[in-house]
Tab-separated table of C-alpha atoms in Angstrom:
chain	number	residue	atom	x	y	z
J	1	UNK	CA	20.060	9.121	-1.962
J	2	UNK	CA	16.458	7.485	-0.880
J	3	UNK	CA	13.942	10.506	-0.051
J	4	UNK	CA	10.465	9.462	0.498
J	5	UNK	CA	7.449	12.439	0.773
J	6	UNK	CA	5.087	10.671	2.694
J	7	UNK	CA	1.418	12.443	2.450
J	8	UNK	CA	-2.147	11.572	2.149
J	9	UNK	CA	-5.277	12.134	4.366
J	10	UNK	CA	-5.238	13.212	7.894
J	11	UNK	CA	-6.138	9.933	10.248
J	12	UNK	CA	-4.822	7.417	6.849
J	13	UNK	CA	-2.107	6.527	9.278
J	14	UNK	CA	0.794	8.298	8.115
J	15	UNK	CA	2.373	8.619	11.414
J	16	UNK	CA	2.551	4.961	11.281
J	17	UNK	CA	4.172	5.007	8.280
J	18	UNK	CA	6.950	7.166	9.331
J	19	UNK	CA	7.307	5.302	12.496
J	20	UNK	CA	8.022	2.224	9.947
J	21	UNK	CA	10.534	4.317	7.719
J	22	UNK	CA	12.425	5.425	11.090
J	23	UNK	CA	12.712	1.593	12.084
J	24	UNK	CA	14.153	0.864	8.714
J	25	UNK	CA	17.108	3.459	8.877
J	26	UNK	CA	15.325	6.375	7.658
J	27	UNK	CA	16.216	9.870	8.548
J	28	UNK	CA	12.183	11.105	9.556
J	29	UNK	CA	10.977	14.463	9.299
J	30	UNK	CA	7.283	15.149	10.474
J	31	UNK	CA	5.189	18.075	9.229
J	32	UNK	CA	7.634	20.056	6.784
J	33	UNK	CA	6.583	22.845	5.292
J	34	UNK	CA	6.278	21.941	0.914
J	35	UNK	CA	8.132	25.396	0.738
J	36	UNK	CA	11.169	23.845	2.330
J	37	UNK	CA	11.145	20.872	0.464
J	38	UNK	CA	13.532	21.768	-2.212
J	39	UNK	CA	16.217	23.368	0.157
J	40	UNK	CA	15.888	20.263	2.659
J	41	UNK	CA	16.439	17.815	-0.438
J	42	UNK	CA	19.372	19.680	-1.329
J	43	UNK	CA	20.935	20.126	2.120
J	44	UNK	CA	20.774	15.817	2.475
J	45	UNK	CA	21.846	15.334	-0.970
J	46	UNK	CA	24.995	17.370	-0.400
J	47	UNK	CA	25.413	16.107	3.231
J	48	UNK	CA	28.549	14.075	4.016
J	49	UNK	CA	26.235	11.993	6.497
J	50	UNK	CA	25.201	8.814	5.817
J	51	UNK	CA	22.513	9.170	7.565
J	52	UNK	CA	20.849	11.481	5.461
J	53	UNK	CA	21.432	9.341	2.159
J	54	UNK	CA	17.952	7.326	3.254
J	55	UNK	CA	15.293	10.186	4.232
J	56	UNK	CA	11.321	10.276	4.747
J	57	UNK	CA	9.353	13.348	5.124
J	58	UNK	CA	5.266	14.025	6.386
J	59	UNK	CA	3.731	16.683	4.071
J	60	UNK	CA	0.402	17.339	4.581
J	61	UNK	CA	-2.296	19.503	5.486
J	62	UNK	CA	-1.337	20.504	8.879
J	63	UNK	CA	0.700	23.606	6.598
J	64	UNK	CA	-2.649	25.361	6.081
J	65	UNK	CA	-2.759	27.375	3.130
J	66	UNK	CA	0.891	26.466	2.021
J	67	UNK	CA	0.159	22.578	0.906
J	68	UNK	CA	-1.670	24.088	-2.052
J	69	UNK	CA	1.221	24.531	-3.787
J	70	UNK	CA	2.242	21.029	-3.131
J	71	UNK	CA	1.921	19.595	-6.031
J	72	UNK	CA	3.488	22.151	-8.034
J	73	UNK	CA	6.278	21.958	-6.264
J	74	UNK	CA	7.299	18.095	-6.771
J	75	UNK	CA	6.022	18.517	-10.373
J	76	UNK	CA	8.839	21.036	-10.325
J	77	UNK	CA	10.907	19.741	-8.378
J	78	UNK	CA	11.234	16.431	-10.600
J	79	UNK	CA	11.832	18.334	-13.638
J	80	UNK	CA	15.105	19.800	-11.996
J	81	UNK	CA	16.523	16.530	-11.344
J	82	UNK	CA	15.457	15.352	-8.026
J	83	UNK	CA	14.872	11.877	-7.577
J	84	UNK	CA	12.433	10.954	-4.615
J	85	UNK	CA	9.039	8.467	-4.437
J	86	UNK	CA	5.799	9.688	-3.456
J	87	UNK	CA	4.145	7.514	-0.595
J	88	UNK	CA	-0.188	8.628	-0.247
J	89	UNK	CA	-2.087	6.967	2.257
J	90	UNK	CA	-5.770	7.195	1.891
J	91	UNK	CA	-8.605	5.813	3.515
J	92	UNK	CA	-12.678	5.398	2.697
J	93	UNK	CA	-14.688	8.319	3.729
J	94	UNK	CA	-16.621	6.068	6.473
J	95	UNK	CA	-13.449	4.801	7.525
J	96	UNK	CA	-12.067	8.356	8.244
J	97	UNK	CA	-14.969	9.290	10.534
J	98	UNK	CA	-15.021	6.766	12.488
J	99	UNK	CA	-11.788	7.132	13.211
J	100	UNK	CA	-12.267	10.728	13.944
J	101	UNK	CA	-15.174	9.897	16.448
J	102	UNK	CA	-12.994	7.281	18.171
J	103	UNK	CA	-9.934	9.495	18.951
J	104	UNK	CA	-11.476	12.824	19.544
J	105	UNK	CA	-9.289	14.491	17.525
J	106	UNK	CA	-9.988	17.460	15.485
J	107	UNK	CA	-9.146	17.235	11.700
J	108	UNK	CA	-6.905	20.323	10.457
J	109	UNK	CA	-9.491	21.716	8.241
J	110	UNK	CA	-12.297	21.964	10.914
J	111	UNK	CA	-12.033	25.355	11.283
J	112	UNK	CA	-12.893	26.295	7.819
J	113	UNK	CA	-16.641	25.386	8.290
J	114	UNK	CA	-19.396	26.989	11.305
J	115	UNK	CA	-19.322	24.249	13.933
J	116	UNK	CA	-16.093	22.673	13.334
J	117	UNK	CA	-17.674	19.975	11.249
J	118	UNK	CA	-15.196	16.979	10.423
J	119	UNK	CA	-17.278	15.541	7.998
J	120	UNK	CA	-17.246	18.855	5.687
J	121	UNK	CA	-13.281	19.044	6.282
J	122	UNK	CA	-12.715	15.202	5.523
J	123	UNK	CA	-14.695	16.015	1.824
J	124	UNK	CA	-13.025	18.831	1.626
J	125	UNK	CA	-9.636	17.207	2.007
J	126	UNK	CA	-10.625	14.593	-0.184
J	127	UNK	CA	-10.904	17.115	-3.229
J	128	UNK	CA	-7.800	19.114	-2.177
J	129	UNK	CA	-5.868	16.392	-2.344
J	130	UNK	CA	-6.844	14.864	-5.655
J	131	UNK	CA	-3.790	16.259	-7.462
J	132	UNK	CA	-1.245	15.340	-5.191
J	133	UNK	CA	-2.560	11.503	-5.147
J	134	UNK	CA	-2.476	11.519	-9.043
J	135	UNK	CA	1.132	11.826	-9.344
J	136	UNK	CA	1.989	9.821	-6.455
J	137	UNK	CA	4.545	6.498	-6.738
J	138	UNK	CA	2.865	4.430	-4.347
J	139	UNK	CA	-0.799	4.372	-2.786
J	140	UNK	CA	-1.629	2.195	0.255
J	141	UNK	CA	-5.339	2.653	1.256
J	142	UNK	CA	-5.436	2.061	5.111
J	143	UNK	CA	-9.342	1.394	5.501
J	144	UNK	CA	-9.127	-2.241	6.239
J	145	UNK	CA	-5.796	-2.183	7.968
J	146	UNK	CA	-4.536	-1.848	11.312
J	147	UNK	CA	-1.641	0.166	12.457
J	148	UNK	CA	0.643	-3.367	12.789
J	149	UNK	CA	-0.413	-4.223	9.024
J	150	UNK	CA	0.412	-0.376	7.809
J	151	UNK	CA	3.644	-0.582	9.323
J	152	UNK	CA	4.278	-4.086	7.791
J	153	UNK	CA	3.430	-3.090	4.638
J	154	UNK	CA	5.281	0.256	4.260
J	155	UNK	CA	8.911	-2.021	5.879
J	156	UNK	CA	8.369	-4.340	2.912
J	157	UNK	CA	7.576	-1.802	0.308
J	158	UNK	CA	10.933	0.260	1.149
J	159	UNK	CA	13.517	-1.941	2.443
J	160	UNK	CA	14.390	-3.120	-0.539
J	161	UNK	CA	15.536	0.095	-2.283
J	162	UNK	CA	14.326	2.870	-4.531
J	163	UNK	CA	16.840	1.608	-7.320
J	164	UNK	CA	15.753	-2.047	-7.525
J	165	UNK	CA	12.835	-1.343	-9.915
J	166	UNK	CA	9.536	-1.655	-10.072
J	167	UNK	CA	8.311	-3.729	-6.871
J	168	UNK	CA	5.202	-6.250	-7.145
J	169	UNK	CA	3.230	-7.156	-3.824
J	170	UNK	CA	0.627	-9.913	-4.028
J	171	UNK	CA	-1.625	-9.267	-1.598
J	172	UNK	CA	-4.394	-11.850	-0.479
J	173	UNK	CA	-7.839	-10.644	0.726
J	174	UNK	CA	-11.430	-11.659	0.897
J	175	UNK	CA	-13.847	-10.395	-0.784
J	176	UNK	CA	-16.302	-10.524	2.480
J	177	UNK	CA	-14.518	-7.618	3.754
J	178	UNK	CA	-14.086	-5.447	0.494
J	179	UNK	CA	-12.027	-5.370	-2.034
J	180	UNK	CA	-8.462	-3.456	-1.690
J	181	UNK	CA	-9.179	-0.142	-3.722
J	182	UNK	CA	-5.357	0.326	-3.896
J	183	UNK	CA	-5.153	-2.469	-5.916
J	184	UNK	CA	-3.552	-2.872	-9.878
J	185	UNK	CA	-5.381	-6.034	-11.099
J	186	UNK	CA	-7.887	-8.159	-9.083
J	187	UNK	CA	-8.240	-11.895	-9.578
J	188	UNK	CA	-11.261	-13.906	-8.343
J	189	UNK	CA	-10.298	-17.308	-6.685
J	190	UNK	CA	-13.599	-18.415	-5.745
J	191	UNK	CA	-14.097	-20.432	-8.436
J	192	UNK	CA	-11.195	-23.149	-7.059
J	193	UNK	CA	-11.879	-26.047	-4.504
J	194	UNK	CA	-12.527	-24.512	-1.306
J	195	UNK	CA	-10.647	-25.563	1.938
J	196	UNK	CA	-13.443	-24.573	4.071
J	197	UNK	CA	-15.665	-27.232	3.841
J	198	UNK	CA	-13.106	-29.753	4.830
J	199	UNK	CA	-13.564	-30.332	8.653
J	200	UNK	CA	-9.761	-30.498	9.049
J	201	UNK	CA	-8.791	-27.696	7.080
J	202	UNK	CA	-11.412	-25.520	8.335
J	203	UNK	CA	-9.476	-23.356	10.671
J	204	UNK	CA	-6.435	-23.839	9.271
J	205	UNK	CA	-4.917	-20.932	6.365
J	206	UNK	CA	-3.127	-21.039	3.358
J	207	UNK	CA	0.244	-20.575	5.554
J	208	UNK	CA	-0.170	-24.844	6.388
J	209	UNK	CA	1.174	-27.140	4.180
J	210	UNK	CA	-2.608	-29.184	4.339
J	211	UNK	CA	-4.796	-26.467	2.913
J	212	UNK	CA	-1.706	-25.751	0.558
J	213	UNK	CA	-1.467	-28.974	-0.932
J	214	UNK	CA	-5.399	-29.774	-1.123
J	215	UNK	CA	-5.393	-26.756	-3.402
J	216	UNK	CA	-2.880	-26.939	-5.902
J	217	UNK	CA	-3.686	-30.752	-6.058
J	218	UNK	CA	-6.647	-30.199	-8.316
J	219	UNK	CA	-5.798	-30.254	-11.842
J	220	UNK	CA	-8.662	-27.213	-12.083
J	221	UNK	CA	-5.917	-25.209	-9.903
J	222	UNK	CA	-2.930	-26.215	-11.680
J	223	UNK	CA	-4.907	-25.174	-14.809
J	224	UNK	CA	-5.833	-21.482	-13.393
J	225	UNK	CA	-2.140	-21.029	-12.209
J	226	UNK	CA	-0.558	-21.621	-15.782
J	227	UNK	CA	-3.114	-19.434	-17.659
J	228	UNK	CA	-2.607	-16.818	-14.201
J	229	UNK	CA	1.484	-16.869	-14.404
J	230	UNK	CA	1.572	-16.642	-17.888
J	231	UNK	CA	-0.745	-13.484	-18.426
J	232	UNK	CA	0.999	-11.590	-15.344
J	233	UNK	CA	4.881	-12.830	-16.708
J	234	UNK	CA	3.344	-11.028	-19.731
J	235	UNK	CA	2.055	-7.794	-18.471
J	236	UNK	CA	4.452	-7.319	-15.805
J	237	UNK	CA	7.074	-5.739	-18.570
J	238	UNK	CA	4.668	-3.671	-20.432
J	239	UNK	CA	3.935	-2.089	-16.320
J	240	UNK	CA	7.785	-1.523	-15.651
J	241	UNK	CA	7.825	-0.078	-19.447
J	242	UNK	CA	4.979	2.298	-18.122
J	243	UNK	CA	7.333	3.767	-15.093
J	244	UNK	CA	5.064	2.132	-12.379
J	245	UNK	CA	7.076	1.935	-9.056
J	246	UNK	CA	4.551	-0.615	-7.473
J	247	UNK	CA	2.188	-3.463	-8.760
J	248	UNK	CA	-0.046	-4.254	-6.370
J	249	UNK	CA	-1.780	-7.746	-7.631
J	250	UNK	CA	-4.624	-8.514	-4.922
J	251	UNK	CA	-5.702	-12.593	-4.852
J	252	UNK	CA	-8.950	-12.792	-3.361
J	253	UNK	CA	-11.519	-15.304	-2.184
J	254	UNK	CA	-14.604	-15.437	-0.150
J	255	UNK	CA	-12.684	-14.762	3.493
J	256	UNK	CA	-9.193	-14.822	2.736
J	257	UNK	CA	-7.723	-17.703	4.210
J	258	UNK	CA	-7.360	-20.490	2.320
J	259	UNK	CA	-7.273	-20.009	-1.528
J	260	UNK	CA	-6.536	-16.066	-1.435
J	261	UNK	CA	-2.929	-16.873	0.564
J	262	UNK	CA	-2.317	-20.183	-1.215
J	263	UNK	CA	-2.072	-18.587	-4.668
J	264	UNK	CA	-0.852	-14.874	-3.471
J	265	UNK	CA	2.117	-17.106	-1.859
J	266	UNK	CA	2.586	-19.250	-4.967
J	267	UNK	CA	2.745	-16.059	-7.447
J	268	UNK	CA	5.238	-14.384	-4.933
J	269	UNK	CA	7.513	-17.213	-4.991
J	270	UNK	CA	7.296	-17.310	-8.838
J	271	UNK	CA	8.082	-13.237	-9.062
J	272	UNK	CA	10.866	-13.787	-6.647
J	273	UNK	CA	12.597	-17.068	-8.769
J	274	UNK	CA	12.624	-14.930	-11.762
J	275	UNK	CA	14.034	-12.105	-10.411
J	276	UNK	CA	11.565	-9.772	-9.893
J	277	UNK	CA	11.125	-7.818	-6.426
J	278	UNK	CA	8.282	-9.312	-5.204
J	279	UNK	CA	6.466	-9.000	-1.645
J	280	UNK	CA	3.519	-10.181	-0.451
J	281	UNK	CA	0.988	-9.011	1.980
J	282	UNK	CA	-1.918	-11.070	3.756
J	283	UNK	CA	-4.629	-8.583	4.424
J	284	UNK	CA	-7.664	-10.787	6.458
J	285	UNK	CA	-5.663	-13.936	6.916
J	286	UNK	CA	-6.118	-13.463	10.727
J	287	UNK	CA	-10.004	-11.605	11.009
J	288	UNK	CA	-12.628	-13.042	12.664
């Protein structure tokens, strides 16, 4: 059985997420109580249904005083014998906010300060929710992402199966629009030819053959991709060794278009040759 707790902070997009798990064949479950956690594990695990052999459930802080105990729980929980991943979605303070101010919505722990001030309950959340994001399998932070890219992300990161090891996604970014804090290892491709100055390569991205060819033609690039594959071919076991469900590898250059994709495509093809569950993920390929 595939059971998925999907938490994390309130407006990181986890309804998103589940939306993505339900499009994938999961059985969804929004807002369960962490008390019932145990008892609804149990109840799909013994179910003749095979629809509840693939299951994702929203924990989070919508239970009020109850998702204190959260963490105990799972820690318990795995000690018994369950088997389930841990999905967090988190997002920068600013980010939250924003969001906040945008929608109108009020955050669960607003009540808990005079006023009804969201930025006191978004801290406050933050530090609550410290322990459960320690022990969690997989962390995708949402502050540079929109719902589409979430959703992309999360169908990737689960269709291929809690039981097929530890899953590597080379993700491409630029560092003009921040680095991705959810991020393993970071590698700076700035220092390779750069696409952008060539008038017909300009607007094109690392998805066209052109800009993919006018970068790995350097011998500069070939040189960087050796030393690159080689160190990650040799860390990549001592991770797995570790227990890590997810290596998230993030390629970046100055807007990530051109170099950031080409080499984030080239490693992914290279994981996925040798065997190794690989998926890749293009944050700013497409901004502005």
């Amino acid at each position: 059985m595939e059971f998925v707790i999907i938490t994390g902070l309130s407006g990181a997009g986890k309804t998103s997420a589940l939306h993505a798990m339900e499009d994938i064949g999961f059985y969804c479950v929004d807002n369960i109580p962490p008390l019932l956690l145990d008892t609804f594990y149990d109840l799909c695990d013994n179910s003749a249904d095979n629809r509840m052999k693939k299951v994702a459930v929203v924990v989070d802080m919508r239970s009020g005083n109850m998702f204190n105990e959260l963490a105990d729980i799972i820690s318990k929980s795995k000690l018994s014998g369950k088997r389930f991943k841990i999905l967090y979605l988190d997002t920068k303070l600013d980010t939250l906010l924003i969001r906040y101010k945008e929608t109108r919505r009020k955050h669960p722990l607003a009540d808990e300060f005079s006023g009804g001030s969201t930025e006191k309950a978004v801290e406050l959340e933050y530090e609550l929710m410290k322990p459960v994001k320690i022990i969690s399998d997989y962390v995708i932070n949402t502050s540079y992402m929109t719902p589409k890219q979430l959703k992309e992300r999360v169908t990737t990161m689960f269709s291929h199966g809690q039981e097929s090891g530890m899953l590597v996604t080379c993700m491409s970014f630029g560092f003009k629009y921040g680095i991705p804090l959810e991020a393993d290892l970071i590698f700076d491709v700035r220092c390779l030819p750069n696409p952008f100055y060539i008038k017909e390569l300009k607007h094109k991205t690392g998805l066209d053959e052109e800009v993919r060819k006018y970068i790995l033609d350097f011998e500069v690039t070939q040189q960087f991709v050796e030393k690159l594959i080689s160190y990650l071919d040799f860390t990549i076991p001592l991770y797995k060794e570790e227990g890590k469900s997810e290596l998230v590898i993030g390629i970046g250059c100055t807007g990530g278009k051109h170099r950031s994709v080409t080499l984030a495509r080239l490693l992914n093809s290279h994981f996925n040759d040798n065997d190794q569950q690989s998926a890749i993920h293009h944050r700013d390929i497409w901004k502005a």
